[in-house]
XYZ file of C-alpha atoms in Angstrom:
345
model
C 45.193 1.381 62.302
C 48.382 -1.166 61.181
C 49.543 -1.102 64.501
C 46.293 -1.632 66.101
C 46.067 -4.506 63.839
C 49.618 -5.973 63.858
C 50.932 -5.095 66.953
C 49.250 -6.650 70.250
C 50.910 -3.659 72.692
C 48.336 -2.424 75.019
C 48.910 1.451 73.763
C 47.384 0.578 70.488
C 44.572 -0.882 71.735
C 42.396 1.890 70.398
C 43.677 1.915 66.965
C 39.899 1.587 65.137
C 39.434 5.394 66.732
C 41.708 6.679 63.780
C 38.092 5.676 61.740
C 36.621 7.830 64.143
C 38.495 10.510 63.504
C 38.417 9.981 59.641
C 34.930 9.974 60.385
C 34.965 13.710 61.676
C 37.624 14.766 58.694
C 34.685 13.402 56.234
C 31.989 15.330 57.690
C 34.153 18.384 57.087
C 35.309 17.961 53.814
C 31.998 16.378 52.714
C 30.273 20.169 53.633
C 32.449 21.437 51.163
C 31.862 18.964 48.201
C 27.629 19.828 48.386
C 28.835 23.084 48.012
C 30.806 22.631 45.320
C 28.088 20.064 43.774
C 26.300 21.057 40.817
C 23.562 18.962 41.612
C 22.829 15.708 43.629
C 24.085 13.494 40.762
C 27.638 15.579 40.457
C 28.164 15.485 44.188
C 27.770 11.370 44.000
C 29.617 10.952 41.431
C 32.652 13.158 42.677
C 32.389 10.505 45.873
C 32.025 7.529 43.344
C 34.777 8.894 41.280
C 36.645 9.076 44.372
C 36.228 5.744 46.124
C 35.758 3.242 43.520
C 39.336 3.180 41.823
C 41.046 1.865 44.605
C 38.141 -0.039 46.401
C 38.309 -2.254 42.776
C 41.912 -2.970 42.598
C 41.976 -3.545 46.610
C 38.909 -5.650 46.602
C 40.068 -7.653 43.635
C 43.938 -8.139 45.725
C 42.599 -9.260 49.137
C 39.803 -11.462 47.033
C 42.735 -12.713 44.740
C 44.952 -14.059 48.067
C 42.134 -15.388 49.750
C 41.218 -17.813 46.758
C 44.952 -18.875 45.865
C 46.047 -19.113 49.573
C 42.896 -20.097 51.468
C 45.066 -21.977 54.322
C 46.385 -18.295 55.038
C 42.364 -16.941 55.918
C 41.188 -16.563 59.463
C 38.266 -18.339 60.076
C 35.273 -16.752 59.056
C 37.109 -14.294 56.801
C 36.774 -16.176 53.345
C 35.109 -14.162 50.180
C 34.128 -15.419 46.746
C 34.086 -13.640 43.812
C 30.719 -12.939 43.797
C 31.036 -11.161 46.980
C 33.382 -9.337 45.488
C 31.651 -8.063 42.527
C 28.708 -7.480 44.224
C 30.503 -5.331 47.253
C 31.296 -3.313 44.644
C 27.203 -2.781 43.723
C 25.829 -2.995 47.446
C 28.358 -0.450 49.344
C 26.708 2.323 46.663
C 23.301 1.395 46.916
C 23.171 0.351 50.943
C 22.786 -2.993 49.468
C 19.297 -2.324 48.249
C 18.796 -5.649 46.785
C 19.265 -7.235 50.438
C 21.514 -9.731 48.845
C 23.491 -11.893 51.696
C 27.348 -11.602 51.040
C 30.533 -11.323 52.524
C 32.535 -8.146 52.423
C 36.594 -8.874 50.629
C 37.942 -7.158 54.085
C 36.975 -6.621 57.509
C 38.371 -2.983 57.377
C 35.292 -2.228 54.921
C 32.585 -1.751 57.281
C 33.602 1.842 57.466
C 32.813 2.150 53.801
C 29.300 0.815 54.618
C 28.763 4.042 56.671
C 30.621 6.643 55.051
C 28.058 5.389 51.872
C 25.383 6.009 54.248
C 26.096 9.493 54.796
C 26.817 9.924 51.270
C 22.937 8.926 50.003
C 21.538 10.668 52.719
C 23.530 13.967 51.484
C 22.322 12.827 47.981
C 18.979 12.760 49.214
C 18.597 15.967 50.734
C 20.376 17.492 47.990
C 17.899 16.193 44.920
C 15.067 17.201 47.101
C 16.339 20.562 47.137
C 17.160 21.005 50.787
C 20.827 21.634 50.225
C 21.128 24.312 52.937
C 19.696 22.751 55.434
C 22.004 19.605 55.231
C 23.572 19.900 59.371
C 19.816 20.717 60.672
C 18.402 17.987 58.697
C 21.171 15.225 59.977
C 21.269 16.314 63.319
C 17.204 15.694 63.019
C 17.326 12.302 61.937
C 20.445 11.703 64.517
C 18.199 12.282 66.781
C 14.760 10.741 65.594
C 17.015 7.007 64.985
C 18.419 7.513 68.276
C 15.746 8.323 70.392
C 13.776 5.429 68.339
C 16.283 2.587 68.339
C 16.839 -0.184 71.115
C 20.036 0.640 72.867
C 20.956 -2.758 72.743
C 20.604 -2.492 68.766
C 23.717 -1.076 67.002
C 23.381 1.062 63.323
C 25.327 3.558 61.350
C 23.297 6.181 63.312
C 26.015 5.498 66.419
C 28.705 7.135 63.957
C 26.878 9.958 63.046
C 26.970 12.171 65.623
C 31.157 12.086 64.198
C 29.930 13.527 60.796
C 27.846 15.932 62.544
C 30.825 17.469 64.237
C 32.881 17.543 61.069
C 30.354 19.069 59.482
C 29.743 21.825 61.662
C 33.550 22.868 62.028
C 32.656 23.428 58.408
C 29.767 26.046 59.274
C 31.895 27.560 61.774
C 34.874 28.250 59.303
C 32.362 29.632 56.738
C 31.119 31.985 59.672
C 27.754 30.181 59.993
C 28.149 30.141 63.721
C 24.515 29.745 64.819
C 24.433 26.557 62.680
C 27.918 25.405 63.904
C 27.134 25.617 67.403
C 23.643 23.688 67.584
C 25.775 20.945 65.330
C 28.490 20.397 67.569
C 25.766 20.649 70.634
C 23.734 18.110 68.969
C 26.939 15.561 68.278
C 28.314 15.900 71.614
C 24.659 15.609 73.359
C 23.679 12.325 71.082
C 27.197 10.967 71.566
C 26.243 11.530 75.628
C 23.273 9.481 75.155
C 25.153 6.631 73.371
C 27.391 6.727 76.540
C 24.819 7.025 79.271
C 22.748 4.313 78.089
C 25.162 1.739 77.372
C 24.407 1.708 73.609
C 25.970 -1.696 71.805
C 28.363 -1.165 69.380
C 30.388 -4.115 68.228
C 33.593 -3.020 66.703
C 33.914 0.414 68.409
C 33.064 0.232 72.393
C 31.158 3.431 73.475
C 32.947 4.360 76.218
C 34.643 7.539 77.918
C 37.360 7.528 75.287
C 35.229 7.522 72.226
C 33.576 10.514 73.430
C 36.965 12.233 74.420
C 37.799 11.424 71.000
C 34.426 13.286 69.663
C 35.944 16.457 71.614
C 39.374 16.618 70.903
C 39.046 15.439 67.590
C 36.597 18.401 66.603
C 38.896 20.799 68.357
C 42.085 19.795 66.378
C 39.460 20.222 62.878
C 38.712 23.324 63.508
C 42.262 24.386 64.453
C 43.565 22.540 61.720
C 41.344 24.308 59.642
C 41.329 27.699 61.240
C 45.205 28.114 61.277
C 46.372 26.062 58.644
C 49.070 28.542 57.446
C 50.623 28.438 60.604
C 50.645 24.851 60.991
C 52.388 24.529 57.298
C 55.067 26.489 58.421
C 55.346 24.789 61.410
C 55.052 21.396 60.221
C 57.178 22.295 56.991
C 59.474 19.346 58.166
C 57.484 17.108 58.297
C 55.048 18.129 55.189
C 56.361 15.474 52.856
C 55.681 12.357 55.039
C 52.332 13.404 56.063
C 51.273 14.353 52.466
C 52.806 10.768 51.467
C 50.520 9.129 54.701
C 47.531 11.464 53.187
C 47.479 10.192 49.077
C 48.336 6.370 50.261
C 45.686 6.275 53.222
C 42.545 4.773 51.461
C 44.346 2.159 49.586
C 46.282 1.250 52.557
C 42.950 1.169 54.771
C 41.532 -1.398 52.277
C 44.631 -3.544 51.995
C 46.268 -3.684 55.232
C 43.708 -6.127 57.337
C 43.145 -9.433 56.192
C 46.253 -9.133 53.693
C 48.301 -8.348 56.783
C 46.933 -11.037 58.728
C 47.444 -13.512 55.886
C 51.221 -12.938 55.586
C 51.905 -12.757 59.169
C 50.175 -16.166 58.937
C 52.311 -17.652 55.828
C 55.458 -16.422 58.167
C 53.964 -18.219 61.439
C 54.213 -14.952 63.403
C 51.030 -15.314 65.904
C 50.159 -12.384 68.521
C 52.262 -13.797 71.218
C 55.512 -13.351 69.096
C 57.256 -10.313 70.741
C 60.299 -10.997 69.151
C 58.893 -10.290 65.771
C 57.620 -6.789 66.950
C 59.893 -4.959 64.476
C 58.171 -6.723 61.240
C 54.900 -6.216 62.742
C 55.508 -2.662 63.527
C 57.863 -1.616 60.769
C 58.766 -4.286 57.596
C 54.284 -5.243 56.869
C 52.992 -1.507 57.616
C 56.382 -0.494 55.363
C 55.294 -3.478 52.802
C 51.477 -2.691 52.637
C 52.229 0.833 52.139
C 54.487 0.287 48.824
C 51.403 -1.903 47.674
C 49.116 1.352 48.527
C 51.261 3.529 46.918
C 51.438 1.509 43.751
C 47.638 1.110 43.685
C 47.966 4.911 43.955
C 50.090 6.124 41.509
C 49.170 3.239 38.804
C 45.426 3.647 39.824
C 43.550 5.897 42.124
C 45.635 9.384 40.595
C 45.322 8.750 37.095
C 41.605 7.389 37.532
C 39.956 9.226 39.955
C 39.302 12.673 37.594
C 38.477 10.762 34.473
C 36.215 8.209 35.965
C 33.810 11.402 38.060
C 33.694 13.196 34.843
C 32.148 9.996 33.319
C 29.477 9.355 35.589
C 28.381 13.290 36.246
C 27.952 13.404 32.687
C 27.795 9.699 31.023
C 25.930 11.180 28.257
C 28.803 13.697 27.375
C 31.127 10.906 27.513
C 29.118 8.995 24.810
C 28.952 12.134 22.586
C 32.557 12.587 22.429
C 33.123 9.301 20.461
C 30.167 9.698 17.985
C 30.989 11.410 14.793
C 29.858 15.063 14.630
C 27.465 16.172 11.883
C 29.964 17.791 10.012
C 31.987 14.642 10.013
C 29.197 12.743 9.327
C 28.237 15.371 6.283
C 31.688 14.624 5.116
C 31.671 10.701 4.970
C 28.194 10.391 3.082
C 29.519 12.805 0.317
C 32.784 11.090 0.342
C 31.169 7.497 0.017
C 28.643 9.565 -2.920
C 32.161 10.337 -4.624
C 33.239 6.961 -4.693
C 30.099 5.851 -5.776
C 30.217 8.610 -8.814
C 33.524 7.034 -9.270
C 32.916 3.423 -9.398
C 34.807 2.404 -6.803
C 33.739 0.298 -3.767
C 32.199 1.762 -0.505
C 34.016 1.023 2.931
């Protein structure tokens, strides 16, 4: 995605299909968490707990430069702080209120639809339908599809993606029945999208989207079918990846309109070939010591505390009243003082 972003080379044209593929990754891991979930609430909270930490700090950053620097902002790109504060309220709730704002960075419209599949997960999990979660999406896929103007874009283009991801899942718990209708259903919708010209403003549908649907569930499933061999295998390499893995979300949120905005203050525009090594090494190598600070100060020591507040806010509170024996124990000390003479407080 930073070199998709930063550098103008014709073989990273396709960068934004690394959300794509995130996209897939999230199905997957996202079958897990409802099975982990002790309820609806618990499974939206772990995502909350997850998400928010960094999307605060980042969002408060990017909003931070844009308001000090405003010379640096592409056109079109500006935010206030109200958008900020209230990103952090509509990405949650889908924007419920249908209040009109601007988003801190461009790179969070992906946030917009990995919330969608969130509540609609939430949904089908407080209505008790839990085990019937790929069915039910693949259902809906479908319905929105078949129901939608091709030439109007929604989420609903993404979710075939999810689908996939969350099939693998099915097959690797040995659900193959269920696994096998999901993936037929993702690549068949995804078919549609490219037969019919659907519209899709940030991500063409085209030939290489839906080569990236394939592969992309393939190398899940292997990744998650034989991922003791590949540790061995990629025991070289383990390190850097798991450093690319903990920084990735706080890099995602910082690394667009920041990036642009300092390649601006250094008057380095597109057609600068000369300054492909800072676009391609010294920003992606800056923004990710900013995401790693943002992680380590942050997202790791905020993320557990934070999801056990809001799956249980009421456990929270009771931790910082006084218990009964304490309680006991003040009114019969203030009674002694009292006996005593002396002042209560």
């Amino acid at each position: 995605m930073l070199l998709f972003h930063f550098v103008p080379l014709q073989v990273f044209n396709r960068g934004t299909f690394g959300v794509l593929l995130f996209f897939i990754i999230s199905g997957y891991c996202i079958a897990f968490s409802v099975e982990t979930s002790q309820s609806a609430w618990h499974f939206y909270a772990k995502r909350l707990g997850r998400l928010l930490p960094a999307l605060i700090v980042c969002g408060f950053l990017t909003t931070l430069f844009k308001n000090v620097m405003p010379d640096l902002v592409e056109q079109g790109r500006g935010v206030t702080w109200f958008d900020y504060v209230y990103t952090l309220i509509s990405l949650p709730t889908l924007n419920v209120l249908h209040v009109d704002h601007h988003l801190p960075d461009g790179a969070y419209w992906s946030l917009q639809i990995e919330f969608q599949f969130y509540l609609f997960c939430f949904v089908m999990m407080a209505l008790g339908l839990k085990q019937r979660l790929v069915a039910l999406l693949c259902v809906v896929t479908i319905f929105r599809t078949l129901t939608t103007s091709t030439d109007f874009y929604t989420s609903n283009d993404f979710f075939p993606f999810f689908i996939a991801g969350m099939s693998v899942a099915a097959l690797v718990r040995g659900r193959r029945r269920e696994a096998i209708i999901g993936i037929a259903v993702a690549f068949s919708v995804e078919l549609y999208h490219l037969n019919f010209n659907v519209k899709q403003p940030s991500v063409a549908i085209e030939m290489y989207r839906s080569l990236l649907l394939w592969s992309g569930t393939a190398a899940v499933y292997l990744a998650a079918r034989y991922d003791h061999v590949l540790l061995r295998s990629l025991r070289a390499v383990a390190v850097p990846l798991a450093f690319i893995g903990v920084i990735s979300y706080p890099l995602y949120l910082l690394h667009q309109d920041i990036g642009n905005m300092i390649l601006h203050w250094a008057h380095i525009g597109r057609d600068h070939n000369s300054a492909l090594l800072v676009r391609a090494v010294v920003l992606p190598g800056f923004l990710a010591g900013m995401a790693w600070l943002i992680f380590a100060l942050v997202e790791k020591p905020a993320i557990k505390p934070l999801t056990a507040l809001l799956a249980n806010p009421l456990a929270w509170v009771r931790q910082w009243q006084p218990s009964a024996a304490q309680t006991r124990y003040q009114a019969a000390a203030a009674s002694a003082d009292v006996a005593r003479g002396e002042p209560v407080g």
